[in-house]
Amino acid sequence: MAAPAMESLAVTALRSVMLRVQQATERSGRNADQIRVVAVSKTKPVSLIRQVYDAGHRCFGENYVQELVEKAPQLPDDIEWRFIGRLQSNKVKMLLSKSGVEPSGCVELAKHVKLGCPNLEFSGLMTIGMLDYSSTPENFETLSNCRIEVCKALGIAEEQCELSMGMSGDFEQAIEMGSTNVRIGSTIFGPREYPKKQAN
Ligand SMILES: *Cc1c(COP(=O)(O)O)cnc(C)c1O
């Protein structure tokens, strides 16, 4: 009898992440279907993404347009791709900033998107906590407060404004602080390797 195929590291890691997400979700008093887990596959090969897809995951995130347009056609089309990078097109010149604003500018930016950009749909706010995690709770609290202000200014319910916060090192904390969307890369796919010259 053949031994069962060994599960790939990425699939094992995915299952562990999903369990941790579920537990954090329960601690936050919400349901697992209220949290989206974006598997961030930037720099990772299609074969590895395919393993995670075959394990049942459907939502993947990429940071670079070029990578996304190369990989997406090689993978099943029921994948929900999320672009989480900075927009580089000149077409976003009208935005106050293409890579984010200070918290004090969030209301103005959200209003501009909602009222002044007919081809954009305002769906929520995203942050990346400090990379050394020194002020993660403050960063997440700041984004939550931004949501309160933005929703008040736009006259929308808080459920209509997503909070995208939480990555490999802090996703459980983010969920406990109200995140609706976590973006998890290296904990699922392993550490990323960048070509030496790239500063990223
Ligand atoms: C790369 C990236 C992630 C994933 O980071 P990990 O620490 O590997 O989980 C999440 N969000 C954004 C915006 C990213 O660029």
Coordinates of C-alpha atoms and ligand atoms in Angstrom, one line a residue:
M1 CA 0.0 0.0 0.0
A2 CA 1.4 3.4 -0.9
A3 CA 2.1 5.7 1.9
P4 CA 0.0 8.9 1.9
A5 CA 1.7 11.7 0.1
M6 CA 3.5 13.9 2.5
E7 CA 1.9 17.2 3.0
S8 CA 4.0 20.1 1.8
L9 CA 5.4 22.6 4.3
A10 CA 3.2 25.3 2.9
V11 CA 0.0 23.3 3.3
T12 CA 1.0 22.4 6.9
A13 CA 1.7 26.0 7.6
L14 CA -1.6 27.1 6.0
R15 CA -3.6 24.7 8.3
S16 CA -1.7 26.0 11.3
V17 CA -2.4 29.6 10.3
M18 CA -6.1 28.9 9.7
L19 CA -6.4 27.3 13.1
R20 CA -4.7 30.3 14.8
V21 CA -7.0 32.7 12.9
Q22 CA -10.0 30.7 14.0
Q23 CA -8.9 30.8 17.6
A24 CA -8.1 34.5 17.5
T25 CA -11.5 35.1 15.9
E26 CA -13.2 33.3 18.7
R27 CA -11.3 35.3 21.3
S28 CA -12.6 38.5 19.5
G29 CA -16.2 37.2 19.7
R30 CA -16.7 37.0 15.9
N31 CA -17.2 34.3 13.4
A32 CA -14.4 33.0 11.2
D33 CA -16.4 34.0 8.1
Q34 CA -15.9 37.6 9.1
I35 CA -12.2 37.4 8.6
R36 CA -10.5 37.2 5.2
V37 CA -7.1 35.5 5.1
V38 CA -5.1 36.7 2.2
A39 CA -2.2 34.4 1.5
V40 CA 0.5 36.7 0.3
S41 CA 2.4 34.9 -2.5
K42 CA 4.7 37.7 -3.7
T43 CA 8.1 36.3 -5.0
K44 CA 6.8 32.7 -4.6
P45 CA 6.5 30.3 -7.6
V46 CA 3.2 29.2 -9.2
S47 CA 3.9 25.6 -8.1
L48 CA 3.9 26.6 -4.4
I49 CA 0.7 28.7 -4.8
R50 CA -0.9 25.7 -6.5
Q51 CA -0.2 23.5 -3.4
V52 CA -2.0 26.0 -1.2
Y53 CA -4.8 26.3 -3.7
D54 CA -5.2 22.5 -3.8
A55 CA -5.5 22.5 0.0
G56 CA -8.6 24.6 -0.5
H57 CA -7.4 28.2 -0.1
R58 CA -8.7 30.7 -2.7
C59 CA -7.6 34.2 -1.7
F60 CA -4.1 35.2 -2.6
G61 CA -2.3 38.6 -2.5
E62 CA 0.4 40.1 -4.7
N63 CA 2.3 43.3 -4.4
Y64 CA 3.6 43.8 -7.9
V65 CA 1.4 44.2 -11.0
Q66 CA 4.0 42.4 -13.2
E67 CA 4.1 39.4 -10.9
L68 CA 0.3 39.2 -10.7
V69 CA -0.2 39.3 -14.5
E70 CA 2.4 36.6 -15.0
K71 CA 1.1 34.2 -12.4
A72 CA -2.7 34.6 -12.6
P73 CA -3.1 33.0 -16.0
Q74 CA -1.1 30.0 -14.9
L75 CA -3.5 29.3 -12.0
P76 CA -7.2 28.4 -11.7
D77 CA -9.5 31.3 -12.4
D78 CA -11.5 30.8 -9.2
I79 CA -8.7 32.4 -7.3
E80 CA -9.6 35.7 -5.7
W81 CA -6.5 37.9 -6.3
R82 CA -6.0 40.9 -4.0
F83 CA -3.6 43.5 -5.1
I84 CA -1.9 44.8 -1.9
G85 CA 1.0 46.8 -3.4
R86 CA 1.5 50.4 -4.2
L87 CA -0.2 51.7 -7.3
Q88 CA 2.5 52.9 -9.7
S89 CA 0.3 54.2 -12.5
N90 CA 0.1 57.9 -13.2
K91 CA -3.6 57.5 -13.2
V92 CA -3.7 57.7 -9.5
K93 CA -2.2 61.2 -9.5
M94 CA -5.5 62.6 -8.4
L95 CA -5.2 60.7 -5.2
L96 CA -3.6 62.6 -2.3
S97 CA -1.1 59.8 -2.2
K98 CA -0.6 56.5 -3.9
S99 CA 1.0 54.9 -0.9
G100 CA -1.0 56.0 2.0
V101 CA -1.5 58.9 4.2
E102 CA -0.9 59.9 7.8
P103 CA -3.8 59.0 10.1
S104 CA -4.8 62.7 10.2
G105 CA -5.4 62.6 6.4
C106 CA -7.5 59.5 6.3
V107 CA -10.9 61.2 6.3
E108 CA -9.9 63.5 3.5
L109 CA -8.6 60.7 1.4
A110 CA -11.6 58.5 2.0
K111 CA -13.9 61.3 1.1
H112 CA -12.0 61.9 -2.1
V113 CA -12.2 58.3 -3.1
K114 CA -15.9 58.0 -2.2
L115 CA -17.0 61.3 -3.7
G116 CA -14.5 62.2 -6.3
C117 CA -13.4 58.9 -7.9
P118 CA -16.4 57.4 -9.7
N119 CA -14.3 54.4 -10.8
L120 CA -13.1 53.5 -7.4
E121 CA -15.1 51.9 -4.7
F122 CA -14.1 52.8 -1.2
S123 CA -13.9 49.5 0.8
G124 CA -11.7 50.1 3.8
L125 CA -8.4 51.0 5.4
M126 CA -5.1 49.2 5.6
T127 CA -2.0 49.6 7.6
I128 CA 1.3 47.9 8.1
G129 CA 2.4 48.0 11.8
M130 CA 5.9 49.1 12.7
L131 CA 8.3 46.4 11.4
D132 CA 9.9 45.8 14.8
Y133 CA 6.4 45.4 16.3
S134 CA 7.4 48.0 18.9
S135 CA 4.1 49.8 18.6
T136 CA 1.8 47.3 17.1
P137 CA -1.2 47.8 19.5
E138 CA -0.9 51.6 18.9
N139 CA -0.8 51.2 15.2
F140 CA -3.8 49.0 15.1
E141 CA -5.7 51.2 17.5
T142 CA -4.9 54.2 15.3
L143 CA -6.4 52.4 12.3
S144 CA -9.5 51.5 14.3
N145 CA -9.9 55.1 15.2
C146 CA -9.5 56.1 11.6
R147 CA -12.4 53.8 10.7
I148 CA -14.6 55.5 13.3
E149 CA -13.9 58.9 11.9
V150 CA -14.1 57.9 8.3
C151 CA -17.4 56.1 8.8
K152 CA -18.8 59.1 10.5
A153 CA -17.7 61.4 7.8
L154 CA -19.0 59.2 5.0
G155 CA -22.2 58.3 6.8
I156 CA -21.6 54.6 6.5
A157 CA -21.7 51.7 9.0
E158 CA -18.5 50.4 10.3
E159 CA -19.3 47.0 8.8
Q160 CA -19.0 48.8 5.4
C161 CA -15.4 49.7 6.1
E162 CA -12.9 46.9 6.2
L163 CA -9.8 47.0 8.4
S164 CA -6.9 45.4 6.7
M165 CA -4.3 44.9 9.4
G166 CA -2.2 42.0 10.6
M167 CA 0.7 40.1 8.8
S168 CA 2.7 37.0 9.7
G169 CA 4.0 38.4 13.0
D170 CA 1.0 40.1 14.4
F171 CA -2.2 38.7 12.8
E172 CA -3.7 37.2 15.9
Q173 CA -3.3 40.5 17.8
A174 CA -4.8 42.3 14.7
I175 CA -7.9 40.1 14.7
E176 CA -8.4 40.6 18.4
M177 CA -8.3 44.3 17.7
G178 CA -10.9 44.2 15.0
S179 CA -9.1 43.3 11.8
T180 CA -11.4 42.0 9.0
N181 CA -8.6 41.2 6.6
V182 CA -5.2 39.7 7.5
R183 CA -2.4 39.4 4.9
I184 CA -0.1 36.5 5.7
G185 CA 2.9 35.7 3.5
S186 CA 6.1 34.2 5.1
T187 CA 4.3 32.2 7.8
I188 CA 2.5 30.3 5.0
F189 CA 5.0 30.3 2.2
G190 CA 8.3 30.5 4.0
P191 CA 10.8 33.4 4.0
R192 CA 11.1 35.5 0.9
E193 CA 14.3 35.8 -1.1
Y194 CA 14.8 39.0 -3.1
P195 CA 17.5 39.5 -5.7
K196 CA 20.4 41.2 -4.0
K197 CA 20.0 44.5 -5.8
Q198 CA 16.4 45.0 -4.9
A199 CA 16.1 47.2 -1.8
N200 CA 12.8 45.6 -0.8
Ligands
LIG1 C1 4.6 41.3 2.0 C2 3.3 41.9 2.6 C3 2.6 41.1 3.5 C4 3.0 39.8 4.1 O1 4.0 39.9 4.9 P1 4.5 38.7 5.9 O2 5.2 39.3 7.0 O3 5.4 37.8 5.1 O4 3.2 38.0 6.3 C5 1.4 41.7 4.0 N1 1.0 43.0 3.6 C6 1.7 43.7 2.7 C7 1.2 45.0 2.3 C8 2.9 43.2 2.2 O5 3.6 43.9 1.3

